[in-house]
């Protein structure tokens, strides 16, 4: 790089593992084995040869400067479109600019990347604004990473790589919308008994709600900008209204918490809050704070929609509200009464009542110290023993079947190809994530942040070891396991419908994601502490 301030900037210190300043990779010219440069290298001693190889060179990518600029612009757009980890986009673009010998600087803002190309010969600069939005697409993101590594390692020309990125950006989604709706149906069905204590009947209702929600998201909100603004509130209201109506049936066979929490699991901003936490931990204040605030407001919208849907049904059914209030009063062990306390007998003594000072006014709290056995309340759901098997929580052994199946479907929902070498790795890491989370929750109570940190540490350890020892992509192999921790952690924090307050849901989300962030960074620091310097520059997630 010719621009000294770019090399000394804070963002460029977070180098990518494939950055040529770390790897020292230089393309070997396979067409001419007798070129003068290779002959000169053979004649050098070891120290001079090593110093020469560490320099940033370009041999295969001798192409027009316009093609190199176009590749960098396409790479920036592809990384944002397919949901790359935003705290690493700048370092990847800088690494590609170095190997292409392009004098460039990059600034990443939410949904925008500013690219500035300089020309020292003419003393001019050219600035481009790349605006793009999109969701997580693991399969396409893995292909982008392969193209990026091929260019950084000087194995493919910039022109050919630009054509490959164009084909990737113009390609249709990996799965059609109806198949993604089916995946959403099964994901909510499986997470219902796994994380929220739902029964077999609750699974079906939660799955139907998730199917309708995914249809509205992919077919209605994507085509109508006006409806997209109220999509979260309306869908949460619909799900909550239905769940409250079913739970108000006198037979009490449906659980409101399990149905409402499982149905909206597909629109929770778990990955968004995770990205913002990683950016804040990477000292990227602007992007991290903006995304964090947006994710919290988004979560408050969901909590508001759930509360409005529940209250709307109770407005039409006053008897259900009365039963709900009575049930809450029966479960509570403390009663608070505001009024007047006056003696109505000949109480003797030196009290203010017997001394003629009149009655006592104020707030009086009465506590029942008797142990209340709530054996029929399991995970916030009413499950008496006389209910049939289809109304009871799932036994423990079913987790060995549900967790791998949920991991596979979750990977496919994030657009991971079915026939890929990384899919089994993603499932194994996700299962290890859930197992460590479950074991930690058995010994640590009511601390969803610490439990999530332990699960994230396991995910980061396995993912980074897989990346270093087997040459896989750490990020894509870890995403499923990390996202699995969000509903698991929320279930330990009281469920998504925690007390019906959006603020409680937002605080629970922050606690879980901060724990995940700490666990990821600790595991990555541990893995990259050992081994060669090649991959020791930055975190891979």
Short mmCIF file of C-alpha atoms in Angstrom, two decimals:
data_model
loop_
_atom_site.label_atom_id
_atom_site.label_comp_id
_atom_site.label_asym_id
_atom_site.label_seq_id
_atom_site.Cartn_x
_atom_site.Cartn_y
_atom_site.Cartn_z
CA UNK A 1 0.00 0.00 0.00
CA UNK A 2 1.31 3.44 -0.88
CA UNK A 3 -0.89 5.41 1.47
CA UNK A 4 0.84 5.45 4.83
CA UNK A 5 -2.13 6.62 6.86
CA UNK A 6 -4.12 3.58 5.71
CA UNK A 7 -1.48 1.22 7.05
CA UNK A 8 -1.36 3.03 10.36
CA UNK A 9 -5.14 3.27 10.84
CA UNK A 10 -6.84 1.38 13.58
CA UNK A 11 -9.07 -0.64 11.29
CA UNK A 12 -6.15 -2.01 9.30
CA UNK A 13 -4.67 -3.52 12.46
CA UNK A 14 -7.41 -6.18 12.36
CA UNK A 15 -5.79 -8.08 9.53
CA UNK A 16 -7.48 -10.99 7.86
CA UNK A 17 -5.78 -14.40 8.18
CA UNK A 18 -5.42 -14.48 4.40
CA UNK A 19 -3.89 -11.00 4.22
CA UNK A 20 -0.68 -11.17 2.16
CA UNK A 21 1.19 -9.22 4.83
CA UNK A 22 0.63 -12.22 7.10
CA UNK A 23 0.76 -15.16 4.71
CA UNK A 24 3.49 -13.83 2.42
CA UNK A 25 1.80 -15.76 -0.40
CA UNK A 26 2.97 -14.95 -3.91
CA UNK A 27 1.72 -16.57 -7.08
CA UNK A 28 4.20 -18.92 -8.73
CA UNK A 29 4.33 -18.43 -12.45
CA UNK A 30 3.53 -21.90 -13.80
CA UNK A 31 3.90 -20.94 -17.45
CA UNK A 32 7.58 -19.95 -17.33
CA UNK A 33 9.90 -21.75 -14.96
CA UNK A 34 13.00 -19.92 -16.15
CA UNK A 35 11.94 -16.37 -15.46
CA UNK A 36 14.54 -14.07 -14.06
CA UNK A 37 12.82 -13.45 -10.75
CA UNK A 38 12.74 -17.11 -9.74
CA UNK A 39 16.33 -17.52 -10.79
CA UNK A 40 17.27 -14.54 -8.65
CA UNK A 41 15.49 -16.04 -5.67
CA UNK A 42 17.46 -19.28 -5.99
CA UNK A 43 20.72 -17.35 -5.88
CA UNK A 44 19.80 -15.51 -2.68
CA UNK A 45 20.63 -16.77 0.78
CA UNK A 46 17.85 -17.90 3.11
CA UNK A 47 17.44 -14.60 4.96
CA UNK A 48 17.24 -12.44 1.83
CA UNK A 49 14.95 -14.93 0.10
CA UNK A 50 12.57 -14.94 3.07
CA UNK A 51 12.52 -11.14 3.18
CA UNK A 52 11.80 -10.98 -0.53
CA UNK A 53 8.92 -13.46 -0.32
CA UNK A 54 7.24 -11.48 2.44
CA UNK A 55 6.81 -8.47 0.17
CA UNK A 56 3.43 -7.92 -1.43
CA UNK A 57 3.79 -8.87 -5.08
CA UNK A 58 1.39 -9.27 -7.95
CA UNK A 59 2.17 -11.55 -10.86
CA UNK A 60 -0.97 -13.34 -12.01
CA UNK A 61 -3.19 -10.30 -11.48
CA UNK A 62 -1.49 -8.10 -14.04
CA UNK A 63 -4.73 -6.67 -15.37
CA UNK A 64 -6.33 -3.31 -15.93
CA UNK A 65 -6.74 -1.04 -12.92
CA UNK A 66 -10.42 -0.69 -13.83
CA UNK A 67 -10.94 -4.44 -13.47
CA UNK A 68 -9.27 -4.41 -10.07
CA UNK A 69 -11.49 -1.55 -8.92
CA UNK A 70 -14.57 -3.39 -10.18
CA UNK A 71 -13.57 -6.53 -8.30
CA UNK A 72 -13.22 -4.64 -5.02
CA UNK A 73 -16.61 -2.97 -5.52
CA UNK A 74 -18.29 -6.30 -6.35
CA UNK A 75 -16.62 -7.96 -3.37
CA UNK A 76 -17.92 -5.25 -1.04
CA UNK A 77 -21.45 -5.64 -2.39
CA UNK A 78 -21.34 -9.45 -2.17
CA UNK A 79 -20.09 -9.42 1.42
CA UNK A 80 -22.94 -7.16 2.52
CA UNK A 81 -25.59 -8.95 0.45
CA UNK A 82 -24.85 -12.42 1.83
CA UNK A 83 -24.47 -11.42 5.49
CA UNK A 84 -20.71 -11.53 6.08
CA UNK A 85 -19.52 -10.66 9.61
CA UNK A 86 -19.51 -6.90 9.36
CA UNK A 87 -16.58 -6.33 11.72
CA UNK A 88 -14.30 -8.14 9.24
CA UNK A 89 -15.44 -6.60 5.95
CA UNK A 90 -12.94 -3.75 6.05
CA UNK A 91 -9.99 -6.04 6.75
CA UNK A 92 -10.96 -8.38 3.91
CA UNK A 93 -11.29 -5.52 1.43
CA UNK A 94 -7.93 -4.08 2.52
CA UNK A 95 -6.26 -7.47 2.05
CA UNK A 96 -7.67 -7.76 -1.48
CA UNK A 97 -6.55 -4.19 -2.27
CA UNK A 98 -3.01 -4.94 -1.12
CA UNK A 99 -2.56 -8.02 -3.29
CA UNK A 100 -4.00 -6.15 -6.28
CA UNK A 101 -1.70 -3.17 -5.60
CA UNK A 102 -4.62 -0.76 -5.44
CA UNK A 103 -4.32 2.37 -3.33
CA UNK A 104 -7.66 2.18 -1.55
CA UNK A 105 -9.40 2.95 1.70
CA UNK A 106 -12.72 1.56 2.97
CA UNK A 107 -15.22 2.78 5.54
CA UNK A 108 -18.04 0.49 6.57
CA UNK A 109 -21.28 2.02 7.82
CA UNK A 110 -24.61 0.22 8.36
CA UNK A 111 -25.83 -0.90 4.89
CA UNK A 112 -23.17 1.28 3.18
CA UNK A 113 -19.50 0.85 2.28
CA UNK A 114 -17.52 3.89 1.12
CA UNK A 115 -14.66 2.94 -1.21
CA UNK A 116 -12.01 5.51 -2.07
CA UNK A 117 -9.41 4.77 -4.78
CA UNK A 118 -6.38 7.06 -5.02
CA UNK A 119 -3.97 7.73 -7.90
CA UNK A 120 -0.64 9.19 -6.87
CA UNK A 121 0.38 9.85 -10.48
CA UNK A 122 -2.49 12.24 -11.21
CA UNK A 123 -3.03 13.23 -7.54
CA UNK A 124 -6.73 12.41 -7.80
CA UNK A 125 -9.13 10.14 -5.95
CA UNK A 126 -12.34 8.31 -6.84
CA UNK A 127 -15.05 7.60 -4.28
CA UNK A 128 -17.83 5.02 -4.58
CA UNK A 129 -20.80 4.39 -2.29
CA UNK A 130 -21.89 0.74 -2.18
CA UNK A 131 -25.37 0.36 -0.68
CA UNK A 132 -26.78 -3.09 -0.19
CA UNK A 133 -28.96 -5.05 2.16
CA UNK A 134 -29.70 -8.70 2.55
CA UNK A 135 -29.89 -11.63 4.88
CA UNK A 136 -27.68 -14.49 5.90
CA UNK A 137 -26.88 -16.90 3.05
CA UNK A 138 -24.29 -19.42 4.16
CA UNK A 139 -23.85 -21.17 0.83
CA UNK A 140 -23.29 -17.99 -1.17
CA UNK A 141 -21.09 -16.53 1.56
CA UNK A 142 -18.86 -19.60 1.44
CA UNK A 143 -18.48 -19.19 -2.35
CA UNK A 144 -17.61 -15.51 -1.92
CA UNK A 145 -14.96 -16.47 0.60
CA UNK A 146 -13.48 -19.01 -1.82
CA UNK A 147 -13.30 -16.39 -4.59
CA UNK A 148 -11.78 -13.89 -2.18
CA UNK A 149 -9.11 -16.34 -1.03
CA UNK A 150 -8.28 -17.25 -4.63
CA UNK A 151 -7.62 -13.60 -5.42
CA UNK A 152 -5.73 -12.90 -2.21
CA UNK A 153 -3.50 -15.92 -2.82
CA UNK A 154 -3.02 -14.73 -6.40
CA UNK A 155 -4.56 -17.82 -7.98
CA UNK A 156 -7.18 -16.13 -10.17
CA UNK A 157 -7.33 -12.84 -12.06
CA UNK A 158 -9.46 -9.93 -10.93
CA UNK A 159 -11.46 -9.97 -14.15
CA UNK A 160 -12.44 -13.63 -13.77
CA UNK A 161 -13.23 -13.17 -10.10
CA UNK A 162 -15.50 -10.22 -10.94
CA UNK A 163 -17.42 -12.38 -13.40
CA UNK A 164 -17.85 -15.08 -10.76
CA UNK A 165 -19.17 -12.55 -8.25
CA UNK A 166 -21.59 -11.16 -10.86
CA UNK A 167 -22.99 -14.64 -11.46
CA UNK A 168 -23.31 -15.19 -7.72
CA UNK A 169 -25.13 -11.90 -7.12
CA UNK A 170 -27.55 -12.43 -10.01
CA UNK A 171 -28.35 -16.03 -9.08
CA UNK A 172 -31.76 -16.97 -7.69
CA UNK A 173 -32.14 -17.98 -4.03
CA UNK A 174 -30.99 -21.49 -3.27
CA UNK A 175 -34.43 -22.65 -2.09
CA UNK A 176 -37.89 -21.44 -3.23
CA UNK A 177 -40.14 -19.49 -0.90
CA UNK A 178 -42.53 -22.40 -0.22
CA UNK A 179 -39.66 -24.66 0.88
CA UNK A 180 -38.41 -21.97 3.26
CA UNK A 181 -41.91 -21.68 4.73
CA UNK A 182 -41.89 -25.45 5.34
CA UNK A 183 -38.48 -25.15 7.01
CA UNK A 184 -39.85 -22.41 9.25
CA UNK A 185 -42.81 -24.65 10.14
CA UNK A 186 -40.55 -27.49 11.26
CA UNK A 187 -38.08 -25.25 13.08
CA UNK A 188 -40.81 -23.75 15.28
CA UNK A 189 -42.29 -27.19 15.86
CA UNK A 190 -38.96 -28.58 17.06
CA UNK A 191 -37.92 -25.60 19.20
CA UNK A 192 -41.31 -25.60 20.99
CA UNK A 193 -40.68 -28.68 23.19
CA UNK A 194 -36.92 -28.25 23.12
CA UNK A 195 -36.60 -24.76 24.60
CA UNK A 196 -40.05 -23.69 25.83
CA UNK A 197 -41.59 -26.86 27.30
CA UNK A 198 -44.34 -27.22 24.71
CA UNK A 199 -46.42 -30.36 24.24
CA UNK A 200 -47.19 -32.29 21.07
CA UNK A 201 -50.32 -30.19 20.43
CA UNK A 202 -48.43 -26.94 21.07
CA UNK A 203 -45.93 -27.97 18.40
CA UNK A 204 -48.54 -27.99 15.66
CA UNK A 205 -49.99 -24.59 16.57
CA UNK A 206 -46.53 -23.00 16.81
CA UNK A 207 -45.54 -24.49 13.46
CA UNK A 208 -48.66 -23.15 11.73
CA UNK A 209 -48.02 -19.70 13.17
CA UNK A 210 -44.42 -19.76 11.93
CA UNK A 211 -45.56 -20.88 8.45
CA UNK A 212 -47.96 -17.92 8.17
CA UNK A 213 -45.31 -15.56 9.52
CA UNK A 214 -42.70 -16.74 7.00
CA UNK A 215 -45.20 -16.44 4.14
CA UNK A 216 -46.01 -12.85 5.09
CA UNK A 217 -42.32 -12.06 5.35
CA UNK A 218 -41.25 -13.54 2.00
CA UNK A 219 -44.31 -12.83 -0.16
CA UNK A 220 -46.07 -9.79 1.32
CA UNK A 221 -43.53 -7.69 3.23
CA UNK A 222 -40.90 -8.16 0.52
CA UNK A 223 -43.22 -6.64 -2.10
CA UNK A 224 -44.91 -3.93 -0.04
CA UNK A 225 -42.76 -1.26 1.58
CA UNK A 226 -45.76 0.05 3.53
CA UNK A 227 -46.57 -3.32 5.11
CA UNK A 228 -42.88 -4.02 5.78
CA UNK A 229 -42.86 -1.14 8.28
CA UNK A 230 -45.50 -2.81 10.47
CA UNK A 231 -44.69 -6.43 9.69
CA UNK A 232 -43.17 -7.25 13.10
CA UNK A 233 -46.00 -5.69 15.12
CA UNK A 234 -48.83 -7.23 13.09
CA UNK A 235 -47.37 -10.73 13.04
CA UNK A 236 -46.58 -10.65 16.77
CA UNK A 237 -50.13 -9.45 17.48
CA UNK A 238 -51.61 -12.23 15.35
CA UNK A 239 -49.53 -14.93 17.01
CA UNK A 240 -50.17 -13.61 20.53
CA UNK A 241 -53.91 -13.18 19.94
CA UNK A 242 -54.21 -16.78 18.69
CA UNK A 243 -52.05 -18.22 21.47
CA UNK A 244 -53.99 -16.37 24.18
CA UNK A 245 -57.30 -17.50 22.73
CA UNK A 246 -56.22 -21.15 22.65
CA UNK A 247 -54.73 -21.00 26.15
CA UNK A 248 -58.02 -19.58 27.48
CA UNK A 249 -59.93 -22.76 26.63
CA UNK A 250 -61.23 -24.23 29.88
CA UNK A 251 -59.50 -27.55 29.30
CA UNK A 252 -56.15 -25.68 29.44
CA UNK A 253 -54.48 -27.99 26.94
CA UNK A 254 -52.55 -25.18 25.18
CA UNK A 255 -49.67 -23.20 26.67
CA UNK A 256 -49.50 -19.51 25.78
CA UNK A 257 -45.77 -19.09 26.47
CA UNK A 258 -44.71 -22.12 24.43
CA UNK A 259 -46.89 -21.30 21.40
CA UNK A 260 -46.19 -17.56 21.20
CA UNK A 261 -42.45 -17.87 21.86
CA UNK A 262 -41.89 -20.68 19.36
CA UNK A 263 -43.95 -19.13 16.57
CA UNK A 264 -41.92 -15.90 16.39
CA UNK A 265 -38.50 -17.52 16.77
CA UNK A 266 -37.84 -17.01 13.05
CA UNK A 267 -37.95 -13.19 13.23
CA UNK A 268 -35.93 -12.68 16.39
CA UNK A 269 -32.94 -10.36 15.73
CA UNK A 270 -30.45 -12.76 17.28
CA UNK A 271 -27.86 -12.54 14.50
CA UNK A 272 -28.23 -8.76 14.31
CA UNK A 273 -27.57 -8.28 18.03
CA UNK A 274 -24.69 -10.75 17.84
CA UNK A 275 -23.09 -8.80 14.97
CA UNK A 276 -23.47 -5.52 16.86
CA UNK A 277 -21.89 -7.04 19.98
CA UNK A 278 -18.95 -8.34 17.96
CA UNK A 279 -18.48 -4.92 16.37
CA UNK A 280 -18.53 -3.14 19.71
CA UNK A 281 -16.03 -5.66 21.07
CA UNK A 282 -13.87 -4.97 17.99
CA UNK A 283 -13.94 -1.21 18.79
CA UNK A 284 -16.17 -0.45 15.79
CA UNK A 285 -18.30 2.04 17.69
CA UNK A 286 -20.40 3.51 14.87
CA UNK A 287 -21.72 0.31 13.28
CA UNK A 288 -22.00 -1.55 16.58
CA UNK A 289 -24.00 1.11 18.41
CA UNK A 290 -26.34 1.78 15.47
CA UNK A 291 -27.13 -1.90 14.98
CA UNK A 292 -27.52 -2.50 18.70
CA UNK A 293 -30.05 0.31 19.07
CA UNK A 294 -31.96 -0.87 16.00
CA UNK A 295 -32.05 -4.45 17.27
CA UNK A 296 -33.35 -3.30 20.65
CA UNK A 297 -36.09 -1.19 19.07
CA UNK A 298 -36.97 -4.17 16.86
CA UNK A 299 -37.21 -6.37 19.95
CA UNK A 300 -39.40 -3.78 21.67
CA UNK A 301 -41.70 -3.87 18.64
CA UNK A 302 -42.03 -7.64 19.04
CA UNK A 303 -42.72 -7.34 22.76
CA UNK A 304 -45.27 -4.59 22.14
CA UNK A 305 -47.02 -6.70 19.49
CA UNK A 306 -47.17 -9.70 21.82
CA UNK A 307 -48.62 -7.62 24.63
CA UNK A 308 -51.19 -5.92 22.39
CA UNK A 309 -52.33 -9.26 20.93
CA UNK A 310 -52.78 -10.79 24.37
CA UNK A 311 -54.63 -7.77 25.80
CA UNK A 312 -56.79 -7.52 22.70
CA UNK A 313 -58.13 -11.04 23.23
CA UNK A 314 -58.64 -10.45 26.96
CA UNK A 315 -60.64 -7.34 26.04
CA UNK A 316 -63.10 -9.52 24.10
CA UNK A 317 -63.13 -12.25 26.76
CA UNK A 318 -63.37 -10.72 30.28
CA UNK A 319 -63.79 -14.13 31.90
CA UNK A 320 -60.35 -15.16 30.59
CA UNK A 321 -58.83 -12.04 32.13
CA UNK A 322 -60.50 -12.84 35.47
CA UNK A 323 -59.22 -16.43 35.42
CA UNK A 324 -55.73 -15.21 34.54
CA UNK A 325 -55.73 -12.70 37.40
CA UNK A 326 -57.03 -15.30 39.84
CA UNK A 327 -54.38 -17.81 38.79
CA UNK A 328 -51.62 -15.24 39.27
CA UNK A 329 -52.98 -14.39 42.72
CA UNK A 330 -53.12 -18.08 43.71
CA UNK A 331 -49.54 -18.69 42.66
CA UNK A 332 -48.24 -15.58 44.41
CA UNK A 333 -47.10 -16.04 48.04
CA UNK A 334 -47.28 -12.31 48.92
CA UNK A 335 -50.38 -10.10 49.17
CA UNK A 336 -50.22 -6.31 49.45
CA UNK A 337 -53.24 -4.37 50.75
CA UNK A 338 -53.62 -0.61 50.92
CA UNK A 339 -56.14 0.63 53.52
CA UNK A 340 -56.83 1.25 57.19
CA UNK A 341 -56.06 -1.04 60.10
CA UNK A 342 -58.38 -0.44 63.09
CA UNK A 343 -59.02 -2.50 66.24
CA UNK A 344 -62.59 -3.69 66.73
CA UNK A 345 -62.13 -5.28 70.17
CA UNK A 346 -60.78 -4.35 73.56
CA UNK A 347 -57.15 -4.83 72.70
CA UNK A 348 -55.01 -3.84 75.63
CA UNK A 349 -51.47 -2.68 75.68
CA UNK A 350 -49.46 0.35 74.76
CA UNK A 351 -50.23 0.25 71.08
CA UNK A 352 -51.42 3.32 69.25
CA UNK A 353 -54.82 1.70 68.72
CA UNK A 354 -55.52 1.13 72.42
CA UNK A 355 -54.15 4.52 73.38
CA UNK A 356 -56.83 6.28 71.48
CA UNK A 357 -54.63 7.54 68.68
CA UNK A 358 -57.01 6.16 66.07
CA UNK A 359 -56.59 3.63 63.29
CA UNK A 360 -53.38 3.02 61.30
CA UNK A 361 -53.30 4.00 57.63
CA UNK A 362 -50.85 2.69 55.03
CA UNK A 363 -49.80 -0.29 52.94
CA UNK A 364 -49.72 -3.71 54.56
CA UNK A 365 -47.92 -6.73 53.11
CA UNK A 366 -48.83 -10.27 54.14
CA UNK A 367 -46.48 -13.13 53.27
CA UNK A 368 -47.28 -16.82 53.28
CA UNK A 369 -44.15 -18.71 54.30
CA UNK A 370 -45.69 -22.08 53.54
CA UNK A 371 -43.93 -23.93 50.73
CA UNK A 372 -46.24 -23.95 47.75
CA UNK A 373 -45.91 -27.12 45.70
CA UNK A 374 -46.40 -26.12 42.07
CA UNK A 375 -45.92 -29.57 40.66
CA UNK A 376 -48.37 -29.01 37.82
CA UNK A 377 -46.57 -25.91 36.45
CA UNK A 378 -43.66 -26.96 34.21
CA UNK A 379 -41.74 -24.30 32.25
CA UNK A 380 -44.62 -21.90 32.72
CA UNK A 381 -47.18 -24.37 31.33
CA UNK A 382 -49.99 -26.19 33.15
CA UNK A 383 -49.18 -29.90 32.93
CA UNK A 384 -51.19 -31.99 35.47
CA UNK A 385 -50.37 -35.68 35.70
CA UNK A 386 -53.79 -36.83 34.48
CA UNK A 387 -53.16 -35.27 31.05
CA UNK A 388 -52.32 -37.65 28.22
CA UNK A 389 -48.85 -38.13 26.74
CA UNK A 390 -49.63 -35.70 23.93
CA UNK A 391 -50.19 -32.92 26.53
CA UNK A 392 -47.04 -33.59 28.55
CA UNK A 393 -43.49 -32.26 28.05
CA UNK A 394 -41.23 -34.40 25.92
CA UNK A 395 -38.99 -36.90 27.75
CA UNK A 396 -35.26 -36.32 27.97
CA UNK A 397 -34.23 -38.92 25.40
CA UNK A 398 -36.10 -37.10 22.61
CA UNK A 399 -33.46 -34.36 22.69
CA UNK A 400 -31.00 -36.74 21.04
CA UNK A 401 -33.31 -36.79 18.01
CA UNK A 402 -34.66 -33.24 18.02
CA UNK A 403 -31.35 -31.36 18.42
CA UNK A 404 -29.57 -32.83 15.33
CA UNK A 405 -32.73 -32.48 13.24
CA UNK A 406 -33.17 -28.87 14.33
CA UNK A 407 -29.52 -28.14 13.52
CA UNK A 408 -29.89 -29.54 9.99
CA UNK A 409 -33.07 -27.59 9.30
CA UNK A 410 -31.61 -24.41 10.78
CA UNK A 411 -28.61 -24.66 8.46
CA UNK A 412 -30.89 -25.19 5.46
CA UNK A 413 -33.03 -22.22 6.54
CA UNK A 414 -29.90 -20.07 6.41
CA UNK A 415 -29.47 -21.19 2.78
CA UNK A 416 -26.75 -23.77 3.33
CA UNK A 417 -26.59 -26.26 0.41
CA UNK A 418 -27.81 -29.75 1.24
CA UNK A 419 -24.88 -31.45 -0.47
CA UNK A 420 -21.95 -29.75 1.20
CA UNK A 421 -19.01 -30.95 3.23
CA UNK A 422 -19.61 -28.38 5.95
CA UNK A 423 -23.19 -29.41 6.79
CA UNK A 424 -22.19 -32.37 9.02
CA UNK A 425 -19.60 -30.16 10.73
CA UNK A 426 -22.23 -27.51 11.39
CA UNK A 427 -24.56 -30.11 12.91
CA UNK A 428 -21.84 -31.53 15.17
CA UNK A 429 -20.83 -28.07 16.42
CA UNK A 430 -24.47 -27.12 16.99
CA UNK A 431 -25.14 -30.29 19.01
CA UNK A 432 -22.04 -29.62 21.11
CA UNK A 433 -23.31 -26.08 21.65
CA UNK A 434 -26.66 -27.28 22.97
CA UNK A 435 -25.07 -29.98 25.15
CA UNK A 436 -22.65 -27.58 26.84
CA UNK A 437 -25.47 -25.06 27.31
CA UNK A 438 -27.65 -27.72 28.92
CA UNK A 439 -24.90 -28.96 31.25
CA UNK A 440 -23.96 -25.42 32.31
CA UNK A 441 -27.59 -24.55 33.04
CA UNK A 442 -27.80 -27.62 35.28
CA UNK A 443 -25.14 -26.17 37.60
CA UNK A 444 -25.64 -22.41 37.09
CA UNK A 445 -29.16 -21.11 37.75
CA UNK A 446 -30.82 -17.92 36.48
CA UNK A 447 -27.70 -16.64 34.71
CA UNK A 448 -28.44 -16.86 31.00
CA UNK A 449 -25.40 -14.71 30.14
CA UNK A 450 -22.87 -17.04 31.79
CA UNK A 451 -24.57 -20.14 30.40
CA UNK A 452 -24.57 -18.66 26.89
CA UNK A 453 -20.89 -17.71 27.25
CA UNK A 454 -20.00 -21.33 28.05
CA UNK A 455 -21.94 -22.58 25.02
CA UNK A 456 -20.36 -19.94 22.76
CA UNK A 457 -16.89 -20.88 24.05
CA UNK A 458 -17.52 -24.47 22.98
CA UNK A 459 -18.71 -23.35 19.53
CA UNK A 460 -15.74 -21.05 19.02
CA UNK A 461 -13.25 -23.67 20.15
CA UNK A 462 -14.57 -26.35 17.79
CA UNK A 463 -15.11 -23.98 14.85
CA UNK A 464 -11.66 -22.43 14.95
CA UNK A 465 -9.92 -25.76 15.44
CA UNK A 466 -11.81 -27.08 12.43
CA UNK A 467 -10.77 -24.05 10.40
CA UNK A 468 -7.09 -24.36 11.29
CA UNK A 469 -6.68 -28.12 11.09
CA UNK A 470 -9.02 -28.98 8.19
CA UNK A 471 -8.99 -25.78 6.18
CA UNK A 472 -12.73 -25.07 6.46
CA UNK A 473 -14.49 -21.75 6.85
CA UNK A 474 -14.88 -21.08 10.55
CA UNK A 475 -17.66 -18.53 10.28
CA UNK A 476 -20.16 -20.61 8.29
CA UNK A 477 -19.50 -23.71 10.37
CA UNK A 478 -20.19 -21.82 13.62
CA UNK A 479 -23.29 -19.81 12.68
CA UNK A 480 -25.82 -22.58 13.33
CA UNK A 481 -24.38 -23.35 16.75
CA UNK A 482 -24.25 -19.68 17.74
CA UNK A 483 -27.81 -18.99 16.62
CA UNK A 484 -28.96 -22.10 18.53
CA UNK A 485 -27.82 -20.38 21.73
CA UNK A 486 -30.25 -17.46 21.30
CA UNK A 487 -33.57 -19.34 21.87
CA UNK A 488 -31.90 -21.64 24.40
CA UNK A 489 -30.62 -18.68 26.38
CA UNK A 490 -33.93 -16.84 26.16
CA UNK A 491 -35.78 -19.88 27.47
CA UNK A 492 -33.51 -19.87 30.53
CA UNK A 493 -34.22 -16.13 30.94
CA UNK A 494 -37.96 -16.74 31.23
CA UNK A 495 -39.01 -17.11 27.62
CA UNK A 496 -39.54 -14.56 24.90
CA UNK A 497 -42.80 -13.43 26.47
CA UNK A 498 -41.07 -12.63 29.75
CA UNK A 499 -43.75 -10.88 31.86
CA UNK A 500 -45.26 -9.55 28.63
CA UNK A 501 -42.86 -6.59 28.61
CA UNK A 502 -40.79 -5.63 25.59
CA UNK A 503 -38.14 -4.11 27.88
CA UNK A 504 -37.70 -7.46 29.63
CA UNK A 505 -37.33 -9.19 26.27
CA UNK A 506 -34.74 -6.64 25.15
CA UNK A 507 -32.71 -6.99 28.35
CA UNK A 508 -32.85 -10.78 28.05
CA UNK A 509 -31.61 -10.58 24.45
CA UNK A 510 -28.72 -8.31 25.46
CA UNK A 511 -27.70 -10.59 28.32
CA UNK A 512 -27.66 -13.65 26.07
CA UNK A 513 -25.78 -12.00 23.19
CA UNK A 514 -23.17 -10.40 25.46
CA UNK A 515 -22.48 -13.82 26.92
CA UNK A 516 -22.18 -15.26 23.41
CA UNK A 517 -19.78 -12.48 22.38
CA UNK A 518 -17.53 -13.02 25.39
CA UNK A 519 -17.45 -16.78 24.82
CA UNK A 520 -16.58 -16.40 21.13
CA UNK A 521 -13.74 -13.96 21.73
CA UNK A 522 -12.30 -16.03 24.57
CA UNK A 523 -12.30 -19.22 22.51
CA UNK A 524 -10.77 -17.52 19.48
CA UNK A 525 -8.06 -15.91 21.61
CA UNK A 526 -7.24 -19.33 23.07
CA UNK A 527 -7.06 -21.07 19.69
CA UNK A 528 -5.03 -18.38 17.93
CA UNK A 529 -2.64 -18.12 20.85
CA UNK A 530 -0.92 -21.27 19.64
CA UNK A 531 0.42 -22.22 16.24
CA UNK A 532 2.00 -20.29 13.41
CA UNK A 533 1.58 -16.57 12.85
CA UNK A 534 -0.36 -17.19 9.66
CA UNK A 535 -3.77 -17.27 11.28
CA UNK A 536 -2.96 -15.35 14.44
CA UNK A 537 -3.97 -11.88 13.30
CA UNK A 538 -7.74 -11.66 13.79
CA UNK A 539 -10.77 -13.51 15.00
CA UNK A 540 -12.60 -15.60 12.46
CA UNK A 541 -16.16 -14.87 13.55
#
